[in-house]
Coordinates of C-alpha atoms and ligand atoms in Angstrom, one line a residue:
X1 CA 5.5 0.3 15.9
X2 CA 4.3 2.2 12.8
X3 CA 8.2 4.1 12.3
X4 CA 9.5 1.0 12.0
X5 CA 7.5 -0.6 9.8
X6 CA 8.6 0.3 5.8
X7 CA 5.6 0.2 3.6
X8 CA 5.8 -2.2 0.7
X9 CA 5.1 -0.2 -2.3
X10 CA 6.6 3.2 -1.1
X11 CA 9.7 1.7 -0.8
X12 CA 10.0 0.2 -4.0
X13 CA 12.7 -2.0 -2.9
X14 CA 10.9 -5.3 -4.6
X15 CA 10.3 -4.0 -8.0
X16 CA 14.0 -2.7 -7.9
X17 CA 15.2 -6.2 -7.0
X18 CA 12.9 -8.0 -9.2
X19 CA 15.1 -7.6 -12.5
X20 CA 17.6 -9.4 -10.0
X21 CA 15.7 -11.9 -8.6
X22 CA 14.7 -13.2 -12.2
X23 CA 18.1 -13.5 -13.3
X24 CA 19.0 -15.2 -9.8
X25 CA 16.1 -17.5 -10.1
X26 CA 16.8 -18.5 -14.3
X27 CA 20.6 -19.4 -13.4
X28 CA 19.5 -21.5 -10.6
X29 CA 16.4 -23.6 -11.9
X30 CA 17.4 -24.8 -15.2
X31 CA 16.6 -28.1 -15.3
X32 CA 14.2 -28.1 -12.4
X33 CA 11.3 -30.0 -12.7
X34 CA 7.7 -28.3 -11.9
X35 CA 7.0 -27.4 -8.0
X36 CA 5.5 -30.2 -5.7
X37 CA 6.1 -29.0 -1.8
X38 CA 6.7 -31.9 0.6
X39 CA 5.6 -33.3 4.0
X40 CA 8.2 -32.8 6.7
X41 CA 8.1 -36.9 6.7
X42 CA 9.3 -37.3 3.3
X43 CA 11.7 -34.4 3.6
X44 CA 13.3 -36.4 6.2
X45 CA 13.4 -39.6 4.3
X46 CA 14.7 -39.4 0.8
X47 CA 12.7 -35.8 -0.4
X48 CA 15.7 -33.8 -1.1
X49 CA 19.4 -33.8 -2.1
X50 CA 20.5 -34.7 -5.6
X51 CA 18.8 -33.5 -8.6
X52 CA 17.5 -30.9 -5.7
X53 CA 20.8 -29.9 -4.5
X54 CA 21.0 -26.2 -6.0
X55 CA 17.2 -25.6 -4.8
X56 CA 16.9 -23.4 -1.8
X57 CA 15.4 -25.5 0.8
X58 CA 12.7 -23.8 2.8
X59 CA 11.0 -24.9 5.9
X60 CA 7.4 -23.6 6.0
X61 CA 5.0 -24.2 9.2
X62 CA 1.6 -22.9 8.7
X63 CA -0.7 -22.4 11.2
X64 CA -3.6 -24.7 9.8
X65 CA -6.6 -24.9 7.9
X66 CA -8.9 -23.0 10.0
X67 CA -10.0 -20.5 7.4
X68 CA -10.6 -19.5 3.5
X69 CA -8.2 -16.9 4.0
X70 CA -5.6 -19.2 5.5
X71 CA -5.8 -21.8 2.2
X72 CA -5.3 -18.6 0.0
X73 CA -2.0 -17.8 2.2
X74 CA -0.6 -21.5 2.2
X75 CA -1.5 -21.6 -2.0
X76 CA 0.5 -18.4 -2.2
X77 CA 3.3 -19.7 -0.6
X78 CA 3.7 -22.6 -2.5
X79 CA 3.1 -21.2 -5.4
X80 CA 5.9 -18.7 -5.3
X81 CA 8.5 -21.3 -4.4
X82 CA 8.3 -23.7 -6.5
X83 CA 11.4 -25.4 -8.0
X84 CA 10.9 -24.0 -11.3
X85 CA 11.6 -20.6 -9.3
X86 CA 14.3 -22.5 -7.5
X87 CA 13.2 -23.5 -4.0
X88 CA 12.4 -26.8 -2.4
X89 CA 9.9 -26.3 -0.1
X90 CA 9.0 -28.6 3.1
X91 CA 5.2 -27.9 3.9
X92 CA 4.1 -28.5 7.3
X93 CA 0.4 -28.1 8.6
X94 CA 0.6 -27.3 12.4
X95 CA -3.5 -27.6 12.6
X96 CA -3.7 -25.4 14.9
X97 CA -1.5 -26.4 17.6
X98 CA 1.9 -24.5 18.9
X99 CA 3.8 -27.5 19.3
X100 CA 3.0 -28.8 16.5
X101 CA 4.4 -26.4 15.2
X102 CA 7.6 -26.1 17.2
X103 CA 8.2 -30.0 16.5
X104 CA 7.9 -29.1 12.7
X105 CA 10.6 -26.3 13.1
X106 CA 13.0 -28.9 15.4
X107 CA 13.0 -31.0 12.3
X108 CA 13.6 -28.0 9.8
X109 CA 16.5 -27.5 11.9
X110 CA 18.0 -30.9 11.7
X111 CA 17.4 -31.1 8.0
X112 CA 19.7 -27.9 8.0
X113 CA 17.5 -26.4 5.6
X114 CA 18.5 -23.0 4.4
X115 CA 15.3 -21.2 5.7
X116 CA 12.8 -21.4 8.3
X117 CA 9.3 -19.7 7.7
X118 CA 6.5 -20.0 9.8
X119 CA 3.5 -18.5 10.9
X120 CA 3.1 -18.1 14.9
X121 CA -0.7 -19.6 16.1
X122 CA 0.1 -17.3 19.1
X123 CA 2.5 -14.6 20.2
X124 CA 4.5 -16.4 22.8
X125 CA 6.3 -19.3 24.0
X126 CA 8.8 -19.5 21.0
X127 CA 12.4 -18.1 22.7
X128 CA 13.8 -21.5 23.0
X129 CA 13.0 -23.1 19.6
X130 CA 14.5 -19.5 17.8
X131 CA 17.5 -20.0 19.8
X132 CA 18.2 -23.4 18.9
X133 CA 17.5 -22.1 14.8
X134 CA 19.8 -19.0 15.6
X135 CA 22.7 -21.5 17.0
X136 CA 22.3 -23.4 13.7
X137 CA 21.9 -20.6 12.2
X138 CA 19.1 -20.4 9.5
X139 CA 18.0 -17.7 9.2
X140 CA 14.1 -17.9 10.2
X141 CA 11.4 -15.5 8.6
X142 CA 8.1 -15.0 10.2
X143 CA 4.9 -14.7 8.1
X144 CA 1.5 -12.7 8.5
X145 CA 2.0 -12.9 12.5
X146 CA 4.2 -11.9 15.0
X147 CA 6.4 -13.5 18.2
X148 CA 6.5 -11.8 21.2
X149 CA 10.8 -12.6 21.9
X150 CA 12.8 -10.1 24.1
X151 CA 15.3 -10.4 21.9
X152 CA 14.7 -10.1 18.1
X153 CA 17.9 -11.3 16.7
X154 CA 16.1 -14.0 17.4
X155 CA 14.1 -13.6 13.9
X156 CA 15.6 -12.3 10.4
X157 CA 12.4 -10.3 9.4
X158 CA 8.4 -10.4 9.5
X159 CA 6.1 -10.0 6.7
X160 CA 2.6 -9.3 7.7
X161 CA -0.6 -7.6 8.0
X162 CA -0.1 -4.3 10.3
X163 CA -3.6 -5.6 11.9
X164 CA -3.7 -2.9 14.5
X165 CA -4.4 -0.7 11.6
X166 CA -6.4 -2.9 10.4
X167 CA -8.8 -2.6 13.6
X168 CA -8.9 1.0 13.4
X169 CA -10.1 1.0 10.1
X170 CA -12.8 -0.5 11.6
X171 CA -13.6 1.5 14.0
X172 CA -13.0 4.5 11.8
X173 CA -15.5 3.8 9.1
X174 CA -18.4 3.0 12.2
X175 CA -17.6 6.4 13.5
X176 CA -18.1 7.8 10.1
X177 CA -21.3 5.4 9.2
X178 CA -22.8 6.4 12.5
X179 CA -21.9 10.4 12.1
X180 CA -23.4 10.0 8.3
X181 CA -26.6 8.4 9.7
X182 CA -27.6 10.9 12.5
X183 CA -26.5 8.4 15.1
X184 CA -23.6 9.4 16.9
X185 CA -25.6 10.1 19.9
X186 CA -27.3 7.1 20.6
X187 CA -26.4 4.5 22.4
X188 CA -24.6 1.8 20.5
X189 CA -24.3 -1.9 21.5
X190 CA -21.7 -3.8 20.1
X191 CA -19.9 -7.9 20.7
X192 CA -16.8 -8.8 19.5
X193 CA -15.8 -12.0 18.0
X194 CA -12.4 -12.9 18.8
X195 CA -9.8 -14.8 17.0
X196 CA -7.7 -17.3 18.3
X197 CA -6.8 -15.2 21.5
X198 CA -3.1 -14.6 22.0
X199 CA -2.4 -14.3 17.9
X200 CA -1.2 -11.4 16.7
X201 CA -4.5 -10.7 14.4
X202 CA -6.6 -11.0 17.1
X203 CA -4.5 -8.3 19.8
X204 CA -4.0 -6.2 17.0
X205 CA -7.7 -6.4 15.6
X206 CA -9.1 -6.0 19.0
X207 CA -6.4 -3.0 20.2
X208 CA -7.2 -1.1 17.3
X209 CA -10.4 -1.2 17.2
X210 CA -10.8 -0.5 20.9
X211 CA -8.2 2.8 20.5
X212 CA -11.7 4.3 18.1
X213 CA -14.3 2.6 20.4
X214 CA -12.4 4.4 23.7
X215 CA -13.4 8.0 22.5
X216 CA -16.8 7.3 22.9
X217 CA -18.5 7.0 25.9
X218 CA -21.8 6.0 24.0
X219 CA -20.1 2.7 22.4
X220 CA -21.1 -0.4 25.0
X221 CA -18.7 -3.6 24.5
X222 CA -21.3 -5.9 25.9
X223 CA -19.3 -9.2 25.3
X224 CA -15.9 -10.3 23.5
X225 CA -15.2 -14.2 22.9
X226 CA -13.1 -16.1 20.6
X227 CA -14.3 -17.8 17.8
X228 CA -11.2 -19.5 17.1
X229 CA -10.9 -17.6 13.3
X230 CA -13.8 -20.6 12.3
X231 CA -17.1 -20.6 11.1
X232 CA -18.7 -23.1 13.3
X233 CA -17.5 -21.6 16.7
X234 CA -18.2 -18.3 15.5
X235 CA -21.5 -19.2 15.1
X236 CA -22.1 -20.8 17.9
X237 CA -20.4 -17.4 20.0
X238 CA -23.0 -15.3 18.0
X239 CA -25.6 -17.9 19.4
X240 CA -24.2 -16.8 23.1
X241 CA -24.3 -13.6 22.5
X242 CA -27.9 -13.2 21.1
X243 CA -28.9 -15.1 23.8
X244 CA -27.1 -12.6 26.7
X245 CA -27.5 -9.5 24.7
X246 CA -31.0 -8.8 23.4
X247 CA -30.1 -5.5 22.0
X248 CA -26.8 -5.7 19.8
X249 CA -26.3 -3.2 17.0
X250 CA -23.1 -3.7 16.0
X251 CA -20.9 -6.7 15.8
X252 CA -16.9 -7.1 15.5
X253 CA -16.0 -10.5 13.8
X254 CA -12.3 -10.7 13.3
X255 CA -12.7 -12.7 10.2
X256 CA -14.5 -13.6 7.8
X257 CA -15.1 -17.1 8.6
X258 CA -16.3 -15.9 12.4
X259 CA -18.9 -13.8 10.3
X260 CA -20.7 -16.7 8.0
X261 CA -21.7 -18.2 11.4
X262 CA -22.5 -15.1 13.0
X263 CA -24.9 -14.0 9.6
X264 CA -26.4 -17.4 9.8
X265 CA -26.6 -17.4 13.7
X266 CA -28.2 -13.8 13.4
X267 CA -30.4 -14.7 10.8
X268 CA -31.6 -18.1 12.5
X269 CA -32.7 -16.2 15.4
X270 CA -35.0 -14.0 13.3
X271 CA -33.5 -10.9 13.4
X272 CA -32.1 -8.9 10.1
X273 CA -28.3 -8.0 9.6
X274 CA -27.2 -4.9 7.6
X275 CA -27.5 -1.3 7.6
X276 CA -31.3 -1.0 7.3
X277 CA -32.2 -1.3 11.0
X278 CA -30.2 -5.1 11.3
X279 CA -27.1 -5.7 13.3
X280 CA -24.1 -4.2 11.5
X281 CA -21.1 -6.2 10.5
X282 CA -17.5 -5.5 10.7
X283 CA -15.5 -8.2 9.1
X284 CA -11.9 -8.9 8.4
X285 CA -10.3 -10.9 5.8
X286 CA -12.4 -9.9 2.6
X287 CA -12.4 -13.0 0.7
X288 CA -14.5 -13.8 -2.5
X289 CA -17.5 -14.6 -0.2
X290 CA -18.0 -12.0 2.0
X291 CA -17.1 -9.3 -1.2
X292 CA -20.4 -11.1 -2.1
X293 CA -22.1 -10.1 0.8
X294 CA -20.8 -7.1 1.1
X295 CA -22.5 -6.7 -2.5
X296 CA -25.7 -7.8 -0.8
X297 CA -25.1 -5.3 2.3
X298 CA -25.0 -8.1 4.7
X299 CA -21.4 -6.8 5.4
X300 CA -21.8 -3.6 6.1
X301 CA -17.7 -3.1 6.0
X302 CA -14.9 -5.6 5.1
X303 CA -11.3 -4.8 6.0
X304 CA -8.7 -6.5 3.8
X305 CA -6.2 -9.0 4.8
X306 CA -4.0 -9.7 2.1
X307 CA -3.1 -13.6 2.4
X308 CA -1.0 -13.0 -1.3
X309 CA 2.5 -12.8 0.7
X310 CA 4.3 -15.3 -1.7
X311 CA 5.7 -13.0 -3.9
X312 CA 6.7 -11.3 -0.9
X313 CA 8.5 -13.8 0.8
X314 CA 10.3 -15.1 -2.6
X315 CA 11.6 -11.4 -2.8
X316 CA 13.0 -11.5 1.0
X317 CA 15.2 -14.8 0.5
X318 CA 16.3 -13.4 -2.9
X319 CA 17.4 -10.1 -0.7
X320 CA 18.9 -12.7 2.1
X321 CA 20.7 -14.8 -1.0
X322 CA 22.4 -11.9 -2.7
X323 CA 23.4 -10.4 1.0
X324 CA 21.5 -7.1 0.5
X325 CA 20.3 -5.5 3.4
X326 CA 17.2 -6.2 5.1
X327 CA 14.5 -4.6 6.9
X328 CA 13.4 -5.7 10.3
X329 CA 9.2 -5.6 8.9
X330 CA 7.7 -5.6 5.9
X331 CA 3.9 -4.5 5.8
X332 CA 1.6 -5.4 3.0
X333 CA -1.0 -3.3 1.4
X334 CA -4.4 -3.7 2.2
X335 CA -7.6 -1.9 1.6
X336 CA -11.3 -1.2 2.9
X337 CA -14.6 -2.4 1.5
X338 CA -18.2 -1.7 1.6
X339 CA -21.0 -1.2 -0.4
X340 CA -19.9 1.8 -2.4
X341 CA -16.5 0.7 -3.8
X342 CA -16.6 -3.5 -3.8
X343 CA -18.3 -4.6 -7.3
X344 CA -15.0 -2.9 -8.8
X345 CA -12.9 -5.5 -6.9
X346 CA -14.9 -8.8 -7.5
X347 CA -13.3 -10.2 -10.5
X348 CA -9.8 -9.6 -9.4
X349 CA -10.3 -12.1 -6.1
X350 CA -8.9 -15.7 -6.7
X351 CA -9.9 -16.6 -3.3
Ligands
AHR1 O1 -3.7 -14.1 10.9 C1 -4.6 -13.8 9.9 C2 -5.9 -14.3 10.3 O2 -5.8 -15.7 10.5 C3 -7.0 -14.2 9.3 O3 -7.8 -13.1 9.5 C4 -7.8 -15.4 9.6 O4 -8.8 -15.6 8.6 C5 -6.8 -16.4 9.7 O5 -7.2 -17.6 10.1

């Protein structure tokens, strides 16, 4: 997949459009008031038209609420399109649930809004649903996940988290930590906490990390479960797995959420996390929290999600509005932290 993927900032294409974009988005707010999104309910009553009517109107259909990392991605969203940037914008929380999620984007598609955004809980089941927004024709934008469609006209573009990547740079810095250490002989036991299986974060996660694990014949996977991307299930999967597992060194937790329950679920059961003879962490996400414990070396690494896709996605429909061309993906940048590099970050986390 990587060819096809065009790297954000090497391409340069949003800084080039954003002298654009600004003049786009002053000729088409004055006299907008400051951004409130709505429910798809009131969209459907009286929400928009009017006052609204040279706003872009965008249906958005997160996921949920099921982790820090997710609020940081909604509160980017929303605050990118606001309608003092020219959008309307018609939130809808899916908590957690596909067809919730397809019923939101049924109604986006009888409000004949101008685009449809959403974020895919899992990879499939979504053919039908795009077909019926490709016959309208919005044009629909998928964010931080992916769809698993045979045909893929059946989406405008994706902007996301190449999260294969992101599980090899896992796996990469636990091959180096262990060479570094003297280990990379012994025997190493390691669990994996799952996300929500069948999402995109969690194949990718769990594919790239197992592409580094493979080359190893000394690196057990005793167990992988899903802890649903929350902190109370991931806890109570780390309370499974101490239970089955007596001797775990290492432990794979596909968020950071997933890893507060698995630190206190670790620590509960009397045993020590961190690089000084406790269980070692891998983490994803790296929100404001675990950079803390990352600080504290309860995290021994944290590989970055970057939930700030706003700005991204305001820059896509500013591409779609002025009929430039688009790319199929758009990756954002993301980077790796641990102990040595983190305190430089700290301040610059919102989230
Ligand atoms: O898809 C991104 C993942 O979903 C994040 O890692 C997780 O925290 C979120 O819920």
């Amino acid at each position: 997949m990587d060819e096809k993927y065009i790297n954000w900032k090497t391409e340069g294409i949003f800084r080039l459009g954003s002298a654009a974009l600004c003049l786009f988005l002053l000729v088409f707010t004055c006299g907008c008031g400051i951004f409130s999104s709505v429910s798809v309910e009131d969209a459907e009553g009286d929400g928009y038209g009017g006052e609204n009517d040279n706003l872009v109107v965008v249906g958005f259909s997160q996921i949920g609420s099921e982790s820090v990392w997710r609020t940081a991605h909604t509160a980017s969203i929303q605050a990118a399109l606001t309608k003092e940037n020219g959008y309307f914008l018609i939130f809808d929380n899916a908590r957690q649930k596909q067809e919730n999620q397809i019923k939101a984007l049924r109604s986006f598609i009888s409000q004949r809004v101008d685009y449809i955004v959403f974020s895919p809980v899992t990879e499939s089941g979504w053919d039908t649903v795009l077909e019926e927004a490709k016959e309208a024709g919005i044009p629909v934008i998928l964010m931080d996940r992916m769809v698993d469609v045979e045909d893929d006209s059946l989406y405008t573009t994706w902007i996301g988290p190449d999260t294969e990547e992101e599980g090899r740079k896992a796996g990469r810095w636990l091959e180096e930590y262990l060479k570094m250490s003297g280990r990379q002989k012994e025997d190493i036991n390691i669990v994996v906490l799952q996300g929500t299986l069948s999402s995109s974060s969690q194949r990718g996660r769990s594919a790239g990390f197992a592409e580094i694990a493979n080359r190893y014949v000394n690196w057990h996977i005793l167990g992988q479960r899903s802890g649903e991307f929350t902190v109370a299930k991931g806890k109570e999967v780390m309370e499974q797995f101490l239970e089955k597992y007596p001797d775990i060194d290492v432990v794979v937790s596909q968020n950071d959420d997933m890893t507060f329950g698995a630190v206190e679920a670790i620590e509960e059961s009397g045993r020590k996390v961190g690089r000084d003879g406790g269980i070692i962490i891998l983490s994803f996400d790296a929100v404001k929290d675990a950079l803390r414990m990352v600080e504290t070396g309860q995290i021994a690494v944290d590989v970055e999600c970057n939930p700030e896709q706003g700005e991204y996605l305001a820059e896509v429909i500013g591409i779609l509005e002025r009929g430039e061309k688009l790319e199929k993906a758009y990756v954002v940048e993301e980077k790796v932290f641990t102990m040595e590099n983190v305190s430089k970050y700290m301040n610059d986390r919102s989230y």
